[in-house]
Amino acid sequence: MTQIPHDTSEKILTGPSADELGFDGVIVSERHRHAAILKKWPLPLACSMAIKAGVDTILLKADDESRSQCFFGIKQSVEKGSITQERLDQRREASLR
């Protein structure tokens, strides 16, 4: 079994335990700047994995390069169909509540 960080695990973020607790909030992650994640996955892939798993907002360093890499990783996943536009729209709406 591959070990993945908790913020890239759909089972942990949006699975039965979240439902049982009645969680209906916004999930924010700032771990994508951490070396432990970046040693295993490039930033664009790590950001995409997090969004697929249920993270709604990813906090990154203030530099344009990190934000661009994350954006294009997510954009590529949407274009491939592994993240749906519907998912992004739903979570955007939840973030605005």
PDB file of C-alpha atoms in Angstrom:
ATOM      1  CA  MET A   1       0.000   0.000   0.000  1.00  0.00           C
ATOM      2  CA  THR A   2       1.356   3.375  -1.002  1.00  0.00           C
ATOM      3  CA  GLN A   3       1.518   5.870   1.809  1.00  0.00           C
ATOM      4  CA  ILE A   4      -0.053   9.167   0.849  1.00  0.00           C
ATOM      5  CA  PRO A   5      -0.464  12.321   2.920  1.00  0.00           C
ATOM      6  CA  HIS A   6      -3.826  12.774   4.609  1.00  0.00           C
ATOM      7  CA  ASP A   7      -4.631  15.804   2.470  1.00  0.00           C
ATOM      8  CA  THR A   8      -4.449  13.728  -0.702  1.00  0.00           C
ATOM      9  CA  SER A   9      -6.649  10.920   0.646  1.00  0.00           C
ATOM     10  CA  GLU A  10     -10.311  11.073  -0.368  1.00  0.00           C
ATOM     11  CA  LYS A  11     -11.086   8.367   2.194  1.00  0.00           C
ATOM     12  CA  ILE A  12      -9.886  10.609   5.005  1.00  0.00           C
ATOM     13  CA  LEU A  13     -11.147  13.963   3.740  1.00  0.00           C
ATOM     14  CA  THR A  14     -14.604  13.131   2.451  1.00  0.00           C
ATOM     15  CA  GLY A  15     -15.219   9.542   3.505  1.00  0.00           C
ATOM     16  CA  PRO A  16     -17.672   8.080   5.986  1.00  0.00           C
ATOM     17  CA  SER A  17     -16.033   9.632   9.039  1.00  0.00           C
ATOM     18  CA  ALA A  18     -16.546  13.152   7.639  1.00  0.00           C
ATOM     19  CA  ASP A  19     -20.170  12.283   6.883  1.00  0.00           C
ATOM     20  CA  GLU A  20     -20.676  10.764  10.336  1.00  0.00           C
ATOM     21  CA  LEU A  21     -19.356  13.943  11.928  1.00  0.00           C
ATOM     22  CA  GLY A  22     -21.695  16.034   9.793  1.00  0.00           C
ATOM     23  CA  PHE A  23     -18.827  18.019   8.290  1.00  0.00           C
ATOM     24  CA  ASP A  24     -20.047  20.346   5.543  1.00  0.00           C
ATOM     25  CA  GLY A  25     -17.297  22.936   5.620  1.00  0.00           C
ATOM     26  CA  VAL A  26     -14.399  23.971   3.441  1.00  0.00           C
ATOM     27  CA  ILE A  27     -11.192  21.906   3.499  1.00  0.00           C
ATOM     28  CA  VAL A  28      -7.998  23.974   3.343  1.00  0.00           C
ATOM     29  CA  SER A  29      -4.483  22.589   2.946  1.00  0.00           C
ATOM     30  CA  GLU A  30      -1.152  24.329   3.289  1.00  0.00           C
ATOM     31  CA  ARG A  31       1.012  21.215   3.214  1.00  0.00           C
ATOM     32  CA  HIS A  32       1.830  21.445  -0.489  1.00  0.00           C
ATOM     33  CA  ARG A  33       4.847  23.570   0.193  1.00  0.00           C
ATOM     34  CA  HIS A  34       6.339  20.920   2.499  1.00  0.00           C
ATOM     35  CA  ALA A  35       9.406  19.038   1.350  1.00  0.00           C
ATOM     36  CA  ALA A  36       7.954  15.641   2.316  1.00  0.00           C
ATOM     37  CA  ILE A  37       5.251  15.950  -0.327  1.00  0.00           C
ATOM     38  CA  LEU A  38       7.499  17.514  -2.937  1.00  0.00           C
ATOM     39  CA  LYS A  39      10.032  14.683  -2.571  1.00  0.00           C
ATOM     40  CA  LYS A  40       7.374  12.215  -3.774  1.00  0.00           C
ATOM     41  CA  TRP A  41       5.290  14.263  -6.210  1.00  0.00           C
ATOM     42  CA  PRO A  42       5.876  17.388  -8.273  1.00  0.00           C
ATOM     43  CA  LEU A  43       3.792  20.355  -7.123  1.00  0.00           C
ATOM     44  CA  PRO A  44       1.308  20.281 -10.050  1.00  0.00           C
ATOM     45  CA  LEU A  45       0.490  16.617  -9.357  1.00  0.00           C
ATOM     46  CA  ALA A  46       0.307  17.107  -5.572  1.00  0.00           C
ATOM     47  CA  CYS A  47      -2.177  19.970  -6.029  1.00  0.00           C
ATOM     48  CA  SER A  48      -4.278  17.926  -8.419  1.00  0.00           C
ATOM     49  CA  MET A  49      -4.267  14.942  -6.036  1.00  0.00           C
ATOM     50  CA  ALA A  50      -5.428  17.166  -3.183  1.00  0.00           C
ATOM     51  CA  ILE A  51      -8.314  18.650  -5.183  1.00  0.00           C
ATOM     52  CA  LYS A  52      -9.387  15.173  -6.325  1.00  0.00           C
ATOM     53  CA  ALA A  53      -9.309  14.008  -2.709  1.00  0.00           C
ATOM     54  CA  GLY A  54     -11.575  16.808  -1.497  1.00  0.00           C
ATOM     55  CA  VAL A  55      -9.382  19.792  -0.619  1.00  0.00           C
ATOM     56  CA  ASP A  56     -11.173  23.016  -1.557  1.00  0.00           C
ATOM     57  CA  THR A  57      -8.419  25.592  -1.083  1.00  0.00           C
ATOM     58  CA  ILE A  58      -4.652  25.131  -1.323  1.00  0.00           C
ATOM     59  CA  LEU A  59      -2.479  27.734   0.365  1.00  0.00           C
ATOM     60  CA  LEU A  60       0.878  28.199  -1.348  1.00  0.00           C
ATOM     61  CA  LYS A  61       3.926  30.399  -1.054  1.00  0.00           C
ATOM     62  CA  ALA A  62       3.442  33.883  -2.405  1.00  0.00           C
ATOM     63  CA  ASP A  63       5.660  33.286  -5.413  1.00  0.00           C
ATOM     64  CA  ASP A  64       4.075  33.230  -8.850  1.00  0.00           C
ATOM     65  CA  GLU A  65       5.864  30.027  -9.889  1.00  0.00           C
ATOM     66  CA  SER A  66       4.222  27.867  -7.199  1.00  0.00           C
ATOM     67  CA  ARG A  67       0.772  29.266  -7.926  1.00  0.00           C
ATOM     68  CA  SER A  68       1.228  28.781 -11.673  1.00  0.00           C
ATOM     69  CA  GLN A  69       2.390  25.188 -11.259  1.00  0.00           C
ATOM     70  CA  CYS A  70      -0.545  24.361  -9.006  1.00  0.00           C
ATOM     71  CA  PHE A  71      -3.053  26.047 -11.325  1.00  0.00           C
ATOM     72  CA  PHE A  72      -1.772  24.240 -14.404  1.00  0.00           C
ATOM     73  CA  GLY A  73      -1.717  20.885 -12.596  1.00  0.00           C
ATOM     74  CA  ILE A  74      -5.373  21.306 -11.670  1.00  0.00           C
ATOM     75  CA  LYS A  75      -6.249  22.650 -15.133  1.00  0.00           C
ATOM     76  CA  GLN A  76      -4.603  19.633 -16.772  1.00  0.00           C
ATOM     77  CA  SER A  77      -6.602  17.266 -14.543  1.00  0.00           C
ATOM     78  CA  VAL A  78      -9.832  19.025 -15.534  1.00  0.00           C
ATOM     79  CA  GLU A  79      -8.896  18.751 -19.210  1.00  0.00           C
ATOM     80  CA  LYS A  80      -8.162  15.005 -18.777  1.00  0.00           C
ATOM     81  CA  GLY A  81     -11.450  14.533 -16.935  1.00  0.00           C
ATOM     82  CA  SER A  82      -9.968  13.319 -13.650  1.00  0.00           C
ATOM     83  CA  ILE A  83     -11.373  16.430 -11.914  1.00  0.00           C
ATOM     84  CA  THR A  84     -14.788  17.524 -13.114  1.00  0.00           C
ATOM     85  CA  GLN A  85     -15.827  21.098 -13.698  1.00  0.00           C
ATOM     86  CA  GLU A  86     -18.899  20.274 -11.598  1.00  0.00           C
ATOM     87  CA  ARG A  87     -16.628  19.421  -8.644  1.00  0.00           C
ATOM     88  CA  LEU A  88     -14.840  22.745  -8.951  1.00  0.00           C
ATOM     89  CA  ASP A  89     -18.125  24.643  -9.242  1.00  0.00           C
ATOM     90  CA  GLN A  90     -19.605  22.896  -6.178  1.00  0.00           C
ATOM     91  CA  ARG A  91     -16.587  23.620  -4.034  1.00  0.00           C
ATOM     92  CA  ARG A  92     -16.360  27.231  -5.242  1.00  0.00           C
ATOM     93  CA  GLU A  93     -19.972  27.707  -4.140  1.00  0.00           C
ATOM     94  CA  ALA A  94     -19.238  26.075  -0.771  1.00  0.00           C
ATOM     95  CA  SER A  95     -16.263  28.395  -0.282  1.00  0.00           C
ATOM     96  CA  LEU A  96     -18.456  31.427  -0.906  1.00  0.00           C
ATOM     97  CA  ARG A  97     -21.083  30.469   1.727  1.00  0.00           C
TER      98      ARG A  97
END
